[in-house]
mmCIF file of C-alpha atoms and ligand atoms in Angstrom:
data_model
loop_
_atom_site.group_PDB
_atom_site.id
_atom_site.type_symbol
_atom_site.label_atom_id
_atom_site.label_comp_id
_atom_site.label_asym_id
_atom_site.label_seq_id
_atom_site.Cartn_x
_atom_site.Cartn_y
_atom_site.Cartn_z
ATOM 1 C CA UNK A 1 40.303 -10.379 -25.517
ATOM 2 C CA UNK A 2 36.751 -10.616 -23.927
ATOM 3 C CA UNK A 3 34.126 -8.476 -25.523
ATOM 4 C CA UNK A 4 33.541 -6.379 -22.427
ATOM 5 C CA UNK A 5 37.312 -5.297 -21.757
ATOM 6 C CA UNK A 6 36.695 -1.580 -22.391
ATOM 7 C CA UNK A 7 34.464 -1.369 -19.313
ATOM 8 C CA UNK A 8 35.852 -1.719 -15.758
ATOM 9 C CA UNK A 9 32.686 -3.472 -14.583
ATOM 10 C CA UNK A 10 30.200 -5.136 -17.111
ATOM 11 C CA UNK A 11 27.061 -6.969 -16.104
ATOM 12 C CA UNK A 12 24.860 -8.741 -18.628
ATOM 13 C CA UNK A 13 21.618 -10.579 -17.958
ATOM 14 C CA UNK A 14 22.691 -11.055 -14.377
ATOM 15 C CA UNK A 15 20.365 -13.089 -11.948
ATOM 16 C CA UNK A 16 20.552 -14.745 -8.598
ATOM 17 C CA UNK A 17 17.614 -16.788 -7.622
ATOM 18 C CA UNK A 18 17.088 -18.428 -4.215
ATOM 19 C CA UNK A 19 14.172 -20.910 -4.909
ATOM 20 C CA UNK A 20 11.261 -18.525 -5.502
ATOM 21 C CA UNK A 21 13.145 -15.477 -4.354
ATOM 22 C CA UNK A 22 14.619 -13.535 -7.222
ATOM 23 C CA UNK A 23 17.261 -11.478 -5.382
ATOM 24 C CA UNK A 24 18.697 -10.196 -8.707
ATOM 25 C CA UNK A 25 16.449 -10.855 -11.782
ATOM 26 C CA UNK A 26 18.334 -10.090 -14.988
ATOM 27 C CA UNK A 27 20.232 -6.890 -14.760
ATOM 28 C CA UNK A 28 22.483 -5.223 -17.328
ATOM 29 C CA UNK A 29 24.861 -2.179 -16.805
ATOM 30 C CA UNK A 30 28.461 -1.247 -17.107
ATOM 31 C CA UNK A 31 30.837 1.032 -15.078
ATOM 32 C CA UNK A 32 33.650 2.801 -17.093
ATOM 33 C CA UNK A 33 37.065 3.387 -15.819
ATOM 34 C CA UNK A 34 37.288 6.634 -13.785
ATOM 35 C CA UNK A 35 33.446 6.544 -13.389
ATOM 36 C CA UNK A 36 31.548 6.603 -9.914
ATOM 37 C CA UNK A 37 28.236 5.071 -10.288
ATOM 38 C CA UNK A 38 25.499 4.917 -7.648
ATOM 39 C CA UNK A 39 23.528 1.781 -6.871
ATOM 40 C CA UNK A 40 20.283 2.676 -5.081
ATOM 41 C CA UNK A 41 17.262 0.753 -4.038
ATOM 42 C CA UNK A 42 15.180 0.059 -1.037
ATOM 43 C CA UNK A 43 15.834 -2.759 1.579
ATOM 44 C CA UNK A 44 16.093 -6.081 -0.269
ATOM 45 C CA UNK A 45 16.257 -4.541 -3.719
ATOM 46 C CA UNK A 46 19.227 -6.675 -4.587
ATOM 47 C CA UNK A 47 22.175 -4.211 -4.255
ATOM 48 C CA UNK A 48 24.287 -6.459 -1.951
ATOM 49 C CA UNK A 49 23.603 -9.608 -4.023
ATOM 50 C CA UNK A 50 24.816 -7.694 -7.197
ATOM 51 C CA UNK A 51 27.993 -6.585 -5.532
ATOM 52 C CA UNK A 52 28.774 -9.902 -4.178
ATOM 53 C CA UNK A 53 28.420 -11.449 -7.658
ATOM 54 C CA UNK A 54 30.782 -8.754 -9.118
ATOM 55 C CA UNK A 55 33.206 -9.578 -6.393
ATOM 56 C CA UNK A 56 33.010 -13.319 -7.382
ATOM 57 C CA UNK A 57 31.707 -14.156 -3.811
ATOM 58 C CA UNK A 58 28.419 -15.541 -5.145
ATOM 59 C CA UNK A 59 27.763 -17.375 -8.359
ATOM 60 C CA UNK A 60 25.011 -16.084 -10.576
ATOM 61 C CA UNK A 61 21.956 -18.294 -11.380
ATOM 62 C CA UNK A 62 22.483 -16.918 -15.009
ATOM 63 C CA UNK A 63 24.077 -14.144 -16.744
ATOM 64 C CA UNK A 64 27.747 -12.791 -17.050
ATOM 65 C CA UNK A 65 29.736 -10.424 -15.066
ATOM 66 C CA UNK A 66 33.254 -9.317 -15.937
ATOM 67 C CA UNK A 67 35.721 -6.898 -14.252
ATOM 68 C CA UNK A 68 38.600 -5.436 -16.326
ATOM 69 C CA UNK A 69 37.758 -8.045 -18.960
ATOM 70 C CA UNK A 70 38.014 -10.971 -16.465
ATOM 71 C CA UNK A 71 35.109 -13.395 -16.040
ATOM 72 C CA UNK A 72 34.109 -13.288 -12.204
ATOM 73 C CA UNK A 73 32.360 -16.664 -12.526
ATOM 74 C CA UNK A 74 35.328 -18.775 -13.184
ATOM 75 C CA UNK A 75 38.821 -18.960 -11.906
ATOM 76 C CA UNK A 76 39.694 -16.076 -14.430
ATOM 77 C CA UNK A 77 38.634 -13.852 -11.395
ATOM 78 C CA UNK A 78 41.835 -14.671 -9.496
ATOM 79 C CA UNK A 79 43.772 -12.607 -12.354
ATOM 80 C CA UNK A 80 41.834 -9.299 -11.370
ATOM 81 C CA UNK A 81 41.049 -9.657 -7.745
ATOM 82 C CA UNK A 82 44.373 -8.068 -6.733
ATOM 83 C CA UNK A 83 43.194 -5.061 -8.549
ATOM 84 C CA UNK A 84 39.926 -4.831 -6.858
ATOM 85 C CA UNK A 85 38.729 -3.998 -3.444
ATOM 86 C CA UNK A 86 35.452 -3.852 -1.455
ATOM 87 C CA UNK A 87 34.217 -1.963 1.821
ATOM 88 C CA UNK A 88 31.269 -2.361 3.914
ATOM 89 C CA UNK A 89 30.735 -1.420 7.521
ATOM 90 C CA UNK A 90 28.910 -4.854 7.922
ATOM 91 C CA UNK A 91 31.820 -6.926 7.259
ATOM 92 C CA UNK A 92 33.861 -7.317 10.464
ATOM 93 C CA UNK A 93 37.782 -7.248 10.401
ATOM 94 C CA UNK A 94 39.509 -10.015 12.614
ATOM 95 C CA UNK A 95 38.477 -8.824 15.995
ATOM 96 C CA UNK A 96 41.439 -9.584 18.187
ATOM 97 C CA UNK A 97 44.075 -7.734 15.836
ATOM 98 C CA UNK A 98 44.609 -4.067 16.536
ATOM 99 C CA UNK A 99 43.978 -1.684 13.683
ATOM 100 C CA UNK A 100 47.679 -1.446 12.833
ATOM 101 C CA UNK A 101 47.969 -5.442 12.854
ATOM 102 C CA UNK A 102 44.864 -5.655 10.613
ATOM 103 C CA UNK A 103 46.193 -3.191 8.025
ATOM 104 C CA UNK A 104 49.452 -4.915 8.117
ATOM 105 C CA UNK A 105 48.095 -8.218 7.531
ATOM 106 C CA UNK A 106 45.955 -7.222 4.692
ATOM 107 C CA UNK A 107 48.943 -5.176 3.122
ATOM 108 C CA UNK A 108 51.061 -8.403 3.270
ATOM 109 C CA UNK A 109 48.092 -10.430 1.750
ATOM 110 C CA UNK A 110 47.903 -7.927 -1.050
ATOM 111 C CA UNK A 111 51.610 -8.291 -1.584
ATOM 112 C CA UNK A 112 52.164 -4.658 -1.404
ATOM 113 C CA UNK A 113 55.729 -3.295 -1.655
ATOM 114 C CA UNK A 114 56.600 -0.445 0.848
ATOM 115 C CA UNK A 115 54.189 -1.647 3.259
ATOM 116 C CA UNK A 116 55.176 0.935 6.059
ATOM 117 C CA UNK A 117 54.984 3.950 3.720
ATOM 118 C CA UNK A 118 51.545 2.812 2.228
ATOM 119 C CA UNK A 119 50.286 2.283 5.837
ATOM 120 C CA UNK A 120 51.550 5.518 6.927
ATOM 121 C CA UNK A 121 49.825 7.502 4.054
ATOM 122 C CA UNK A 122 46.448 5.874 4.707
ATOM 123 C CA UNK A 123 46.868 6.181 8.583
ATOM 124 C CA UNK A 124 47.424 9.968 7.850
ATOM 125 C CA UNK A 125 44.856 10.449 5.157
ATOM 126 C CA UNK A 126 42.136 8.596 7.134
ATOM 127 C CA UNK A 127 43.078 9.970 10.531
ATOM 128 C CA UNK A 128 43.440 6.517 11.996
ATOM 129 C CA UNK A 129 46.351 7.466 14.566
ATOM 130 C CA UNK A 130 44.289 7.859 17.624
ATOM 131 C CA UNK A 131 43.183 4.288 17.634
ATOM 132 C CA UNK A 132 45.836 2.444 15.690
ATOM 133 C CA UNK A 133 46.692 0.127 18.756
ATOM 134 C CA UNK A 134 42.954 -0.484 19.578
ATOM 135 C CA UNK A 135 41.698 -4.033 18.900
ATOM 136 C CA UNK A 136 39.004 -4.114 16.021
ATOM 137 C CA UNK A 137 36.346 -5.275 18.512
ATOM 138 C CA UNK A 138 36.707 -2.207 20.670
ATOM 139 C CA UNK A 139 36.255 0.317 17.723
ATOM 140 C CA UNK A 140 33.189 2.539 17.581
ATOM 141 C CA UNK A 141 31.247 1.897 14.283
ATOM 142 C CA UNK A 142 32.494 5.014 12.741
ATOM 143 C CA UNK A 143 36.001 4.175 13.538
ATOM 144 C CA UNK A 144 35.383 0.601 12.167
ATOM 145 C CA UNK A 145 33.833 2.167 9.009
ATOM 146 C CA UNK A 146 37.182 4.362 8.387
ATOM 147 C CA UNK A 147 39.260 1.275 9.046
ATOM 148 C CA UNK A 148 37.283 -0.695 6.664
ATOM 149 C CA UNK A 149 37.959 2.128 3.973
ATOM 150 C CA UNK A 150 41.689 2.092 4.726
ATOM 151 C CA UNK A 151 41.720 -1.656 4.176
ATOM 152 C CA UNK A 152 39.921 -1.189 0.960
ATOM 153 C CA UNK A 153 42.326 1.341 -0.513
ATOM 154 C CA UNK A 154 45.426 -0.378 0.608
ATOM 155 C CA UNK A 155 46.148 -1.960 -3.033
ATOM 156 C CA UNK A 156 45.117 1.278 -4.722
ATOM 157 C CA UNK A 157 42.228 -0.530 -6.414
ATOM 158 C CA UNK A 158 41.272 -0.029 -9.982
ATOM 159 C CA UNK A 159 37.773 -1.198 -9.227
ATOM 160 C CA UNK A 160 36.206 -0.304 -5.919
ATOM 161 C CA UNK A 161 32.793 -1.610 -4.631
ATOM 162 C CA UNK A 162 31.534 0.311 -1.699
ATOM 163 C CA UNK A 163 28.490 -1.026 0.286
ATOM 164 C CA UNK A 164 27.260 2.102 2.272
ATOM 165 C CA UNK A 165 30.608 3.296 2.927
ATOM 166 C CA UNK A 166 29.560 6.213 5.384
ATOM 167 C CA UNK A 167 26.806 4.492 7.164
ATOM 168 C CA UNK A 168 27.088 5.220 10.994
ATOM 169 C CA UNK A 169 29.534 8.084 10.457
ATOM 170 C CA UNK A 170 28.844 11.471 12.209
ATOM 171 C CA UNK A 171 28.088 14.363 9.591
ATOM 172 C CA UNK A 172 31.544 15.670 10.028
ATOM 173 C CA UNK A 173 33.418 12.428 9.528
ATOM 174 C CA UNK A 174 30.946 11.384 6.780
ATOM 175 C CA UNK A 175 31.793 14.650 4.884
ATOM 176 C CA UNK A 176 35.503 14.027 5.336
ATOM 177 C CA UNK A 177 35.227 10.384 3.967
ATOM 178 C CA UNK A 178 33.045 11.605 1.074
ATOM 179 C CA UNK A 179 35.741 14.374 0.103
ATOM 180 C CA UNK A 180 38.470 11.640 0.323
ATOM 181 C CA UNK A 181 36.564 9.306 -1.991
ATOM 182 C CA UNK A 182 35.805 12.067 -4.376
ATOM 183 C CA UNK A 183 39.514 12.944 -4.540
ATOM 184 C CA UNK A 184 40.464 9.354 -4.729
ATOM 185 C CA UNK A 185 38.150 8.645 -7.649
ATOM 186 C CA UNK A 186 39.246 11.771 -9.479
ATOM 187 C CA UNK A 187 42.872 11.241 -9.103
ATOM 188 C CA UNK A 188 43.177 7.445 -9.388
ATOM 189 C CA UNK A 189 40.891 6.930 -12.413
ATOM 190 C CA UNK A 190 39.344 4.051 -10.331
ATOM 191 C CA UNK A 191 35.897 2.765 -11.244
ATOM 192 C CA UNK A 192 33.665 2.855 -8.248
ATOM 193 C CA UNK A 193 30.216 1.090 -7.615
ATOM 194 C CA UNK A 194 28.719 2.825 -4.552
ATOM 195 C CA UNK A 195 25.689 1.253 -2.921
ATOM 196 C CA UNK A 196 24.083 3.739 -0.559
ATOM 197 C CA UNK A 197 20.972 5.016 1.191
ATOM 198 C CA UNK A 198 22.454 8.411 1.574
ATOM 199 C CA UNK A 199 20.891 10.569 -1.444
ATOM 200 C CA UNK A 200 23.223 13.546 -0.766
ATOM 201 C CA UNK A 201 26.223 11.328 -1.008
ATOM 202 C CA UNK A 202 25.097 9.858 -4.231
ATOM 203 C CA UNK A 203 24.173 13.147 -5.728
ATOM 204 C CA UNK A 204 27.606 14.527 -4.731
ATOM 205 C CA UNK A 205 29.854 11.519 -5.865
ATOM 206 C CA UNK A 206 28.024 9.845 -8.756
ATOM 207 C CA UNK A 207 27.942 10.638 -12.252
ATOM 208 C CA UNK A 208 25.369 8.073 -13.066
ATOM 209 C CA UNK A 209 22.792 6.271 -10.915
ATOM 210 C CA UNK A 210 21.097 2.780 -11.172
ATOM 211 C CA UNK A 211 17.918 2.358 -9.169
ATOM 212 C CA UNK A 212 17.268 -1.304 -8.287
ATOM 213 C CA UNK A 213 13.820 -2.648 -7.269
ATOM 214 C CA UNK A 214 12.924 -6.201 -6.623
ATOM 215 C CA UNK A 215 16.073 -7.371 -8.300
ATOM 216 C CA UNK A 216 15.682 -5.188 -11.355
ATOM 217 C CA UNK A 217 17.077 -1.918 -12.659
ATOM 218 C CA UNK A 218 14.091 0.199 -12.456
ATOM 219 C CA UNK A 219 15.598 3.540 -13.730
ATOM 220 C CA UNK A 220 19.019 4.619 -14.703
ATOM 221 C CA UNK A 221 20.730 7.870 -15.734
ATOM 222 C CA UNK A 222 22.448 11.013 -14.551
ATOM 223 C CA UNK A 223 20.843 13.027 -11.807
ATOM 224 C CA UNK A 224 19.573 15.435 -14.312
ATOM 225 C CA UNK A 225 18.164 12.807 -16.582
ATOM 226 C CA UNK A 226 16.475 11.216 -13.594
ATOM 227 C CA UNK A 227 15.090 14.644 -12.411
ATOM 228 C CA UNK A 228 13.769 15.215 -15.834
ATOM 229 C CA UNK A 229 12.157 11.928 -16.354
ATOM 230 C CA UNK A 230 10.510 11.827 -12.915
ATOM 231 C CA UNK A 231 9.888 15.655 -12.903
ATOM 232 C CA UNK A 232 11.545 16.039 -9.518
ATOM 233 C CA UNK A 233 14.356 18.209 -8.354
ATOM 234 C CA UNK A 234 15.824 15.895 -5.688
ATOM 235 C CA UNK A 235 17.108 12.329 -5.557
ATOM 236 C CA UNK A 236 15.097 11.766 -2.530
ATOM 237 C CA UNK A 237 11.900 12.430 -4.410
ATOM 238 C CA UNK A 238 13.029 10.270 -7.280
ATOM 239 C CA UNK A 239 13.812 7.577 -4.696
ATOM 240 C CA UNK A 240 10.398 7.660 -3.347
ATOM 241 C CA UNK A 241 8.739 7.666 -6.937
ATOM 242 C CA UNK A 242 10.850 4.559 -7.627
ATOM 243 C CA UNK A 243 9.891 2.901 -4.441
ATOM 244 C CA UNK A 244 6.113 3.469 -4.826
ATOM 245 C CA UNK A 245 5.926 2.933 -8.641
ATOM 246 C CA UNK A 246 4.255 -0.194 -9.972
ATOM 247 C CA UNK A 247 7.086 -2.484 -11.039
ATOM 248 C CA UNK A 248 6.532 -2.118 -14.859
ATOM 249 C CA UNK A 249 7.013 1.770 -14.822
ATOM 250 C CA UNK A 250 10.721 1.405 -15.669
ATOM 251 C CA UNK A 251 12.729 4.378 -17.124
ATOM 252 C CA UNK A 252 16.159 4.118 -18.828
HETATM 253 P P1 ATP B 562 19.642 -3.628 1.890
HETATM 254 O O1 ATP B 562 19.387 -2.094 1.408
HETATM 255 O O2 ATP B 562 18.610 -3.931 3.076
HETATM 256 O O3 ATP B 562 20.960 -4.042 2.297
HETATM 257 P P2 ATP B 562 19.832 -5.050 -0.657
HETATM 258 O O4 ATP B 562 19.402 -4.193 -1.680
HETATM 259 O O5 ATP B 562 21.395 -5.055 -0.436
HETATM 260 O O6 ATP B 562 19.026 -4.547 0.710
HETATM 261 P P3 ATP B 562 19.988 -7.861 -0.991
HETATM 262 O O7 ATP B 562 20.727 -8.209 0.361
HETATM 263 O O8 ATP B 562 20.782 -8.133 -2.127
HETATM 264 O O9 ATP B 562 19.310 -6.463 -0.837
HETATM 265 O O10 ATP B 562 18.767 -8.916 -0.896
HETATM 266 C C1 ATP B 562 17.930 -9.117 -2.007
HETATM 267 C C2 ATP B 562 16.890 -10.093 -1.662
HETATM 268 O O11 ATP B 562 17.458 -11.393 -1.701
HETATM 269 C C3 ATP B 562 16.191 -9.893 -0.288
HETATM 270 O O12 ATP B 562 14.888 -10.274 -0.589
HETATM 271 C C4 ATP B 562 16.870 -10.971 0.572
HETATM 272 O O13 ATP B 562 16.064 -11.439 1.469
HETATM 273 C C5 ATP B 562 17.147 -12.051 -0.426
HETATM 274 N N1 ATP B 562 18.336 -12.805 -0.159
HETATM 275 C C6 ATP B 562 19.566 -12.407 -0.025
HETATM 276 N N2 ATP B 562 20.457 -13.339 0.388
HETATM 277 C C7 ATP B 562 19.611 -14.358 0.500
HETATM 278 C C8 ATP B 562 19.985 -15.784 0.677
HETATM 279 N N3 ATP B 562 21.149 -16.250 0.960
HETATM 280 N N4 ATP B 562 19.014 -16.627 0.662
HETATM 281 C C9 ATP B 562 17.673 -16.251 0.466
HETATM 282 N N5 ATP B 562 17.374 -15.107 0.158
HETATM 283 C C10 ATP B 562 18.343 -14.245 0.068
#
């Protein structure tokens, strides 16, 4: 058995360089089963690159990444991909298909049994019925985000990677989606890595937070640990401190 198999996600010495650009520059962290971990950082900090390597979409320059004990840098990843999923409002669904057709295609690709029952549950839960027959290209960004989330939950993943899952949602829908994710994480035992620029969302959902800056993990801990370390009482203030701190002032 691989050494990291107790962790849902395990990242060790992970780096991705594009020539001189160190998009990710040697990071280490784990996400346990049933844990929701926030991945924060300013624009260009390396969050999406990290998520892409965890998904096996990008090969690291160096380092190791395993999911449920499987090495995501080799063909071993195919063994675990059916147990993972990903949502980002910035990745488009096939545009000419309706919402229902999109969900059905993905359900069949994931090899789900009881496709109709699974779809019905998600359509009800995420309130997709009013635009089920709308083509993906005609959706508003908020509707698109909810469909992307439904697609990400189709296979009831054990490991879920979320890149700004509530970007562009109005406050009411954003709150609804956060509640849904909170319940899903608590009841499914899923490991969730959540990249977000929404501090309230991270405070509400995440047991632990990783702050990235220039490809490195600059600070990590629970909200209380981070508040104590930075002498602050909100994540937004901690974010600003991290963003404005010299690179070497790291905290673990
Ligand atoms: P944001 O919050 O803006 O989405 P991020 O934290 O997700 O940012 P990344 O998209 O991971 O950041 O980018 C990290 C760095 O790597 C940035 O400087 C970016 O310009 C660079 N980068 C990402 N992809 C490439 C690429 N294919 N070629 C060159 N540089 C890249």
